[in-house]
Coordinates of C-alpha atoms in Angstrom, one line a residue:
X972 CA 45.6 -2.0 53.3
X973 CA 48.4 1.0 52.6
X974 CA 49.9 3.8 55.7
X975 CA 48.7 6.9 54.6
X976 CA 50.3 9.5 53.5
X977 CA 52.9 11.5 55.5
X978 CA 52.4 14.3 53.2
X979 CA 50.0 16.6 53.9
X980 CA 49.2 18.3 50.0
X981 CA 49.7 14.6 48.5
X982 CA 49.2 15.1 44.3
X983 CA 46.5 12.4 43.5
X984 CA 43.2 13.5 43.7
X985 CA 42.3 10.0 44.5
X986 CA 43.9 8.3 47.1
X987 CA 43.3 7.4 50.4
X988 CA 44.7 10.1 51.9
X989 CA 44.3 11.0 54.7
X990 CA 42.4 7.9 56.4
X991 CA 42.5 4.5 54.9
X992 CA 39.8 1.8 55.4
X993 CA 39.7 -0.1 58.3
X994 CA 41.5 -3.4 59.4
X995 CA 38.2 -5.5 59.5
X996 CA 37.5 -4.4 55.9
X997 CA 36.5 -6.8 53.3
X998 CA 37.3 -6.4 49.2
X999 CA 35.8 -8.4 46.9
X1000 CA 36.8 -7.1 43.4
X1001 CA 34.3 -8.0 40.7
X1002 CA 34.2 -7.8 36.3
X1003 CA 30.9 -7.5 35.2
X1004 CA 29.5 -7.5 31.7
X1005 CA 27.2 -4.9 30.5
X1006 CA 24.3 -5.5 28.4
X1007 CA 26.4 -4.5 25.1
X1008 CA 28.8 -6.8 25.9
X1009 CA 31.1 -5.1 27.4
X1010 CA 33.3 -5.7 30.8
X1011 CA 33.8 -3.4 33.2
X1012 CA 35.2 -3.6 36.7
X1013 CA 34.0 -2.5 40.4
X1014 CA 35.5 -4.0 44.0
X1015 CA 33.0 -4.2 46.4
X1016 CA 33.9 -3.2 50.0
X1017 CA 31.9 -4.3 53.0
X1018 CA 32.5 -4.1 56.8
X1019 CA 30.6 -7.1 58.8
X1020 CA 26.6 -7.1 57.0
X1021 CA 25.9 -3.6 55.7
X1022 CA 22.3 -3.1 54.6
X1023 CA 23.0 0.1 52.2
X1024 CA 25.5 0.5 49.8
X1025 CA 27.1 3.8 48.3
X1026 CA 28.1 4.2 44.8
X1027 CA 31.4 6.0 43.7
X1028 CA 31.9 6.0 39.2
X1029 CA 33.5 8.3 37.4
X1030 CA 33.3 8.1 33.5
X1031 CA 37.3 8.6 32.7
X1032 CA 39.1 7.4 36.0
X1033 CA 38.4 4.5 38.5
X1034 CA 37.7 5.6 42.1
X1035 CA 39.1 2.3 43.6
X1036 CA 40.5 4.2 46.1
X1037 CA 38.5 7.1 46.4
X1038 CA 39.4 9.9 49.5
X1039 CA 35.8 8.0 50.8
X1040 CA 35.7 4.2 51.5
X1041 CA 37.3 4.7 54.2
X1042 CA 34.4 7.4 56.5
X1043 CA 31.4 5.8 54.3
X1044 CA 32.7 2.5 55.9
X1045 CA 32.8 3.5 59.6
X1046 CA 29.2 4.4 59.0
X1047 CA 28.4 1.8 58.7
X1048 CA 27.5 1.4 55.1
X1049 CA 28.5 -0.6 52.5
X1050 CA 30.7 1.0 49.5
X1051 CA 31.2 -0.2 45.3
X1052 CA 33.9 1.4 43.4
X1053 CA 33.4 1.1 39.5
X1054 CA 35.6 2.3 36.3
X1055 CA 34.0 3.1 32.9
X1056 CA 34.9 1.1 30.0
X1057 CA 36.4 3.9 28.7
X1058 CA 39.0 4.7 32.0
X1059 CA 41.6 6.8 31.8
X1060 CA 40.9 7.0 27.3
X1061 CA 39.1 10.0 26.1
X1062 CA 39.3 8.6 22.1
X1063 CA 35.9 6.3 23.3
X1064 CA 34.1 7.7 25.7
X1065 CA 30.7 8.0 25.2
X1066 CA 28.5 8.8 28.0
X1067 CA 25.5 6.9 27.1
X1068 CA 28.1 3.8 27.2
X1069 CA 29.0 5.3 30.3
X1070 CA 25.7 5.0 31.5
X1071 CA 25.1 1.2 30.3
X1072 CA 28.4 0.7 32.6
X1073 CA 26.7 2.3 35.8
X1074 CA 23.6 0.3 35.2
X1075 CA 25.4 -2.8 35.1
X1076 CA 27.3 -2.1 38.5
X1077 CA 23.8 -0.7 39.9
X1078 CA 21.5 -4.0 38.8
X1079 CA 24.6 -6.1 40.0
X1080 CA 23.9 -4.3 44.1
X1081 CA 20.4 -4.8 43.9
X1082 CA 20.4 -7.9 42.9
X1083 CA 23.0 -8.4 45.8
X1084 CA 20.7 -7.7 47.9
X1085 CA 21.3 -4.3 49.3
X1086 CA 18.1 -2.5 50.6
X1087 CA 18.8 1.7 49.7
X1088 CA 21.6 2.7 47.2
X1089 CA 22.2 6.4 47.2
X1090 CA 24.9 7.6 44.4
X1091 CA 27.6 10.0 44.8
X1092 CA 28.6 12.2 41.3
X1093 CA 32.5 13.4 42.5
X1094 CA 33.5 15.6 39.5
X1095 CA 32.7 14.0 36.2
X1096 CA 30.9 11.1 37.9
X1097 CA 27.7 14.0 38.8
X1098 CA 26.9 13.6 34.7
X1099 CA 27.1 10.1 34.3
X1100 CA 25.2 9.7 37.6
X1101 CA 22.4 12.0 36.8
X1102 CA 22.4 10.9 32.9
X1103 CA 21.6 7.6 34.2
X1104 CA 19.1 8.2 36.9
X1105 CA 17.2 10.5 34.7
X1106 CA 16.7 7.6 31.9
X1107 CA 16.4 5.2 35.1
X1108 CA 13.1 7.3 36.0
X1109 CA 11.3 6.8 32.6
X1110 CA 9.7 3.1 31.3
X1111 CA 12.0 1.5 28.4
X1112 CA 10.0 2.2 25.5
X1113 CA 10.3 6.1 26.6
X1114 CA 14.1 5.6 27.2
X1115 CA 16.7 8.0 24.1
X1116 CA 16.6 5.6 21.9
X1117 CA 19.3 7.1 19.8
X1118 CA 22.3 9.1 21.3
X1119 CA 23.6 12.2 19.9
X1120 CA 25.2 10.8 16.7
X1121 CA 22.6 9.2 15.5
X1122 CA 23.6 5.4 17.1
X1123 CA 21.1 3.3 19.5
X1124 CA 21.4 4.0 22.8
X1125 CA 20.0 0.8 23.7
X1126 CA 18.9 1.9 26.8
X1127 CA 15.4 0.1 26.9
X1128 CA 17.4 -3.3 26.6
X1129 CA 19.2 -2.4 30.1
X1130 CA 18.1 -2.9 33.3
X1131 CA 18.0 0.2 35.3
X1132 CA 16.9 -0.1 38.9
X1133 CA 16.4 3.3 40.5
X1134 CA 17.8 4.1 43.6
X1135 CA 17.3 5.8 47.2
X1136 CA 19.7 9.1 46.9
X1137 CA 22.0 11.0 45.7
X1138 CA 25.2 12.6 46.8
X1139 CA 27.4 15.5 44.6
X1140 CA 30.8 16.5 44.9
X1141 CA 32.4 18.8 43.9
X1142 CA 29.6 18.5 40.9
X1143 CA 30.8 20.7 37.8
X1144 CA 27.6 20.5 35.3
X1145 CA 28.8 18.0 32.8
X1146 CA 31.6 17.5 30.9
X1147 CA 30.7 19.4 27.4
X1148 CA 30.0 21.9 29.7
X1149 CA 32.6 22.2 31.6
X1150 CA 35.2 22.3 28.7
X1151 CA 32.7 25.3 27.0
X1152 CA 34.1 27.7 30.2
X1153 CA 37.4 26.3 30.0
X1154 CA 38.4 26.2 25.9
X1155 CA 40.3 28.6 24.7
X1156 CA 37.7 30.0 21.7
X1157 CA 40.9 32.4 19.9
X1158 CA 42.1 29.5 17.7
X1159 CA 41.9 30.5 14.5
X1160 CA 42.9 26.8 12.6
X1161 CA 42.1 23.7 14.6
X1162 CA 44.3 22.2 12.1
X1163 CA 47.3 24.7 14.0
X1164 CA 47.7 25.0 17.5
X1165 CA 49.5 28.4 17.6
X1166 CA 47.7 30.1 15.9
X1167 CA 45.5 32.9 17.9
X1168 CA 42.7 35.9 17.3
X1169 CA 44.7 39.0 19.6
X1170 CA 41.6 40.1 19.8
X1171 CA 39.7 36.9 21.6
X1172 CA 43.3 36.2 23.2
X1173 CA 43.0 35.6 27.2
X1174 CA 47.0 36.1 27.4
X1175 CA 47.6 38.9 25.6
X1176 CA 47.9 42.3 28.0
X1177 CA 45.7 44.4 26.3
X1178 CA 42.6 42.4 26.7
X1179 CA 43.8 42.2 30.2
X1180 CA 45.7 39.1 30.8
X1181 CA 48.6 40.0 33.6
X1182 CA 51.4 37.1 34.1
X1183 CA 51.3 37.3 38.1
X1184 CA 49.1 34.6 38.9
X1185 CA 45.7 35.8 39.3
X1186 CA 46.4 39.7 38.5
X1187 CA 44.6 39.5 35.2
X1188 CA 41.1 42.2 35.2
X1189 CA 39.1 41.7 32.2
X1190 CA 36.5 43.9 31.6
X1191 CA 32.4 43.2 30.4
X1192 CA 32.8 43.6 26.7
X1193 CA 35.2 41.3 26.8
X1194 CA 34.0 38.6 28.6
X1195 CA 30.9 39.0 26.8
X1196 CA 32.5 38.7 24.0
X1197 CA 34.4 35.9 25.2
X1198 CA 31.7 33.6 26.4
X1199 CA 30.3 33.6 22.7
X1200 CA 33.4 33.0 21.5
X1201 CA 33.7 29.9 23.1
X1202 CA 29.8 28.8 22.4
X1203 CA 30.9 29.6 18.4
X1204 CA 34.4 27.4 18.7
X1205 CA 31.7 24.3 20.3
X1206 CA 29.4 24.4 17.4
X1207 CA 31.8 24.8 14.7
X1208 CA 34.3 22.0 16.8
X1209 CA 30.5 20.5 16.6
X1210 CA 30.3 20.6 12.5
X1211 CA 34.4 19.2 12.3
X1212 CA 33.1 16.2 14.0
X1213 CA 29.4 15.1 12.2
X1214 CA 31.2 15.6 8.9
X1215 CA 33.2 12.9 9.7
X1216 CA 30.7 10.7 10.8
X1217 CA 28.4 11.1 8.1
X1218 CA 31.4 10.4 5.9
X1219 CA 32.3 7.6 7.3
X1220 CA 28.2 6.1 7.2
X1221 CA 28.3 7.3 4.3
X1222 CA 31.1 5.3 3.1
X1223 CA 29.1 2.0 4.8
X1224 CA 26.1 3.3 3.7
X1225 CA 27.5 2.3 -0.4
X1226 CA 30.1 -0.8 0.9
X1227 CA 26.7 -2.7 1.7
X1228 CA 24.7 -1.3 -1.7
X1229 CA 27.8 -3.2 -3.3
X1230 CA 30.9 -0.9 -3.3
X1231 CA 34.5 -2.3 -3.3
X1232 CA 36.5 0.5 -4.6
X1233 CA 38.9 0.2 -2.1
X1234 CA 39.9 3.2 -0.8
X1235 CA 35.7 3.1 -0.2
X1236 CA 36.2 0.1 1.9
X1237 CA 38.9 1.5 4.0
X1238 CA 37.2 5.3 4.3
X1239 CA 34.5 2.9 5.9
X1240 CA 36.3 1.1 8.2
X1241 CA 38.5 4.3 8.9
X1242 CA 38.1 6.5 12.8
X1243 CA 39.4 9.2 12.8
X1244 CA 40.3 11.6 16.1
X1245 CA 40.0 15.1 16.3
X1246 CA 42.7 16.7 18.7
X1247 CA 41.1 19.6 20.1
X1248 CA 44.1 21.9 20.6
X1249 CA 43.7 24.8 24.3
X1250 CA 41.6 24.0 26.4
X1251 CA 42.6 25.2 29.4
X1252 CA 41.6 28.8 29.3
X1253 CA 38.9 29.6 31.7
X1254 CA 38.9 33.5 32.7
X1255 CA 38.0 32.6 35.8
X1256 CA 41.3 31.2 36.2
X1257 CA 43.5 33.9 35.6
X1258 CA 41.2 36.9 36.7
X1259 CA 40.4 35.7 40.6
X1260 CA 37.7 39.1 41.1
X1261 CA 35.3 37.5 38.7
X1262 CA 32.9 34.6 40.3
X1263 CA 35.6 34.9 43.9
X1264 CA 35.8 32.8 46.3
X1265 CA 38.7 30.8 47.4
X1266 CA 40.7 29.5 45.2
X1267 CA 44.1 30.2 44.4
X1268 CA 45.5 31.6 41.0
X1269 CA 44.8 28.9 38.0
X1270 CA 43.1 25.3 37.1
X1271 CA 43.1 21.8 38.1
X1272 CA 45.9 21.8 34.9
X1273 CA 48.3 23.9 36.9
X1274 CA 49.1 26.9 38.3
X1275 CA 50.2 28.8 34.8
X1276 CA 47.2 28.6 32.3
X1277 CA 49.3 29.6 29.6
X1278 CA 51.6 26.8 29.9
X1279 CA 48.8 24.8 30.3
X1280 CA 46.9 25.8 27.7
X1281 CA 49.1 25.0 25.1
X1282 CA 50.7 21.7 26.8
X1283 CA 49.8 18.3 25.5
X1284 CA 47.2 17.5 29.1
X1285 CA 44.1 19.1 29.2
X1286 CA 40.1 17.7 28.6
X1287 CA 39.2 16.4 25.8
X1288 CA 42.7 16.7 24.1
X1289 CA 42.1 13.9 21.6
X1290 CA 38.5 11.9 20.8
X1291 CA 36.6 9.8 18.4
X1292 CA 34.0 12.5 17.3
X1293 CA 31.4 10.1 18.7
X1294 CA 32.9 10.8 21.9
X1295 CA 33.2 14.8 21.5
X1296 CA 29.5 14.5 20.2
X1297 CA 28.6 12.9 23.5
X1298 CA 30.9 13.8 26.2
X1299 CA 32.7 17.1 25.4
X1300 CA 30.5 19.1 23.1
X1301 CA 28.5 22.0 25.5
X1302 CA 26.1 22.2 23.0
X1303 CA 25.2 19.1 21.5
X1304 CA 25.4 16.5 24.9
X1305 CA 23.1 14.6 26.9
X1306 CA 25.0 14.1 29.6
X1307 CA 24.7 18.3 30.6
X1308 CA 23.0 18.3 34.7
X1309 CA 20.4 20.9 33.0
X1310 CA 18.9 18.4 30.8
X1311 CA 19.7 16.0 34.0
X1312 CA 19.1 17.4 36.6
X1313 CA 15.3 17.5 36.8
X1314 CA 15.4 14.3 36.9
X1315 CA 17.0 14.0 40.2
X1316 CA 13.9 14.2 43.0
X1317 CA 15.2 11.9 45.4
X1318 CA 16.9 12.8 48.3
X1319 CA 19.5 15.0 47.9
X1320 CA 22.7 17.0 48.5
X1321 CA 25.7 18.7 47.1
X1322 CA 28.3 19.4 48.7
X1323 CA 31.1 21.5 47.5
X1324 CA 34.5 22.8 47.8
X1325 CA 34.9 26.4 47.7
X1326 CA 38.2 26.6 46.9
X1327 CA 38.1 24.8 43.0
X1328 CA 38.6 25.5 40.2
X1329 CA 36.8 23.7 37.8
X1330 CA 33.5 24.3 38.8
X1331 CA 32.9 28.3 40.1
X1332 CA 29.9 29.7 43.4
X1333 CA 27.3 30.8 41.3
X1334 CA 27.3 28.1 38.9
X1335 CA 27.1 25.8 41.9
X1336 CA 24.2 27.5 43.1
X1337 CA 23.1 26.9 39.7
X1338 CA 23.3 23.4 39.5
X1339 CA 21.5 23.0 42.4
X1340 CA 18.5 25.3 41.1
X1341 CA 18.7 22.7 38.7
X1342 CA 17.5 20.1 40.8
X1343 CA 14.3 18.3 41.3
X1344 CA 14.5 16.9 44.7
X1345 CA 11.9 18.7 47.0
X1346 CA 14.4 18.0 49.9
X1347 CA 18.1 18.3 49.0
X1348 CA 20.4 20.4 51.0
X1349 CA 23.4 22.4 50.3
X1350 CA 26.7 22.8 52.4
X1351 CA 30.2 24.1 51.6
X1352 CA 33.6 23.0 52.5
X1353 CA 37.1 24.0 52.7
X1354 CA 39.3 22.6 50.2
X1355 CA 40.2 22.9 46.5
X1356 CA 38.5 20.4 44.0
X1357 CA 40.2 17.5 45.2
X1358 CA 39.4 18.2 48.8
X1359 CA 42.5 19.5 49.7
X1360 CA 43.8 21.6 52.0
X1361 CA 44.8 24.6 51.1
X1362 CA 47.8 25.5 53.4
X1363 CA 49.4 24.0 56.4
X1364 CA 48.2 22.6 59.1
X1365 CA 44.3 23.1 58.0
X1366 CA 42.3 20.4 57.7
X1367 CA 41.4 18.5 55.1
X1368 CA 38.4 19.1 53.6
X1369 CA 37.5 15.3 52.3
X1370 CA 37.5 15.5 56.2
X1371 CA 34.5 18.0 56.9
X1372 CA 33.0 16.4 52.9
X1373 CA 32.9 12.9 54.4
X1374 CA 31.5 13.8 58.0
X1375 CA 29.1 16.0 55.8
X1376 CA 27.9 13.2 54.3
X1377 CA 27.8 10.9 57.2
X1378 CA 25.4 13.2 59.0
X1379 CA 23.3 13.9 55.6
X1380 CA 23.0 9.6 55.3
X1381 CA 21.9 8.8 59.1
X1382 CA 19.7 12.0 59.3
X1383 CA 17.8 10.4 55.9
X1384 CA 18.2 7.3 57.2
X1385 CA 20.6 5.5 55.4
X1386 CA 22.9 4.5 57.7

């Protein structure tokens, strides 16, 4: 086991800090084969002979060293951390595949004899686990047959055991809805990262931008135009993705019908890549009076959104047309909590970090309202999106979140 880090503000979002697993923890790694033949990795942490298990998964990151693991183990639960087949790879991140990956892990745990399974949807994990719950609540023949890109999901052939509890930790409303809130609508040419419509530019002083972090102030009419333009840009990107998919599918159909031209065969084989520039321009990260909270100026990508917005790193920067529509489109993706959370009817806890820079108080309240459970609770904990303390000697939000979860798990009979 690694020793706790000395830094009061760790740089990573998913490291052990400030705890490490108990010394008597037994750790086993597993490779699972999904129903459609992919390999996914998971780690099972246990102490003694626990009856129940908590699960952590993210469609884009691996939560193997998630900071909640120590607290959950100390409570008496086993902990399962799992990756999807698309760890670190937005190019092929389709949420329908991530749901099948989640199903492989949950089915594995049921077959190992765990009595109760609680899912913990942290950040993007909230979208994939809510989508799983929605589909697992249906009879196989009633599950979604085709994805938004028209591919068979195979959900009807997948074992999807029910789960017993759900915890949302710093959730956002889905990868696509998250992106639609921070995409820069002033891009006028998707092939030119520097193209700008000054009337929609969030970094134009005429629109309310101030270079000093957090001091920008945007008028209501600009905000309304900006939000509409964000959706319009997403809709345009949806059309680009659909055209690219149809061009490839058309070529494949022609090849199957006997077309032998080399250009046709190449087009049928080619998977185009979409580059989506400037996806870190949420007005709430620039103007802290909008849906105010404890958050610091800037976004999770950095303190100055102008720099991160024009940089190489960001949500959905590189993706296939399929992954854009399935995951990153706030219009088309099925993995939006607004669509899936009503199916979450088992006991549910939502833990909000009050300084989250991805999802803001009004959005969290909206997410909570979508949850279909009659037994649901919402608690607020000081910390940023990763539960790190704001300053000085303040207690880590990770510790407070862990305590809230353990108390809730105990009150519902999971520990």
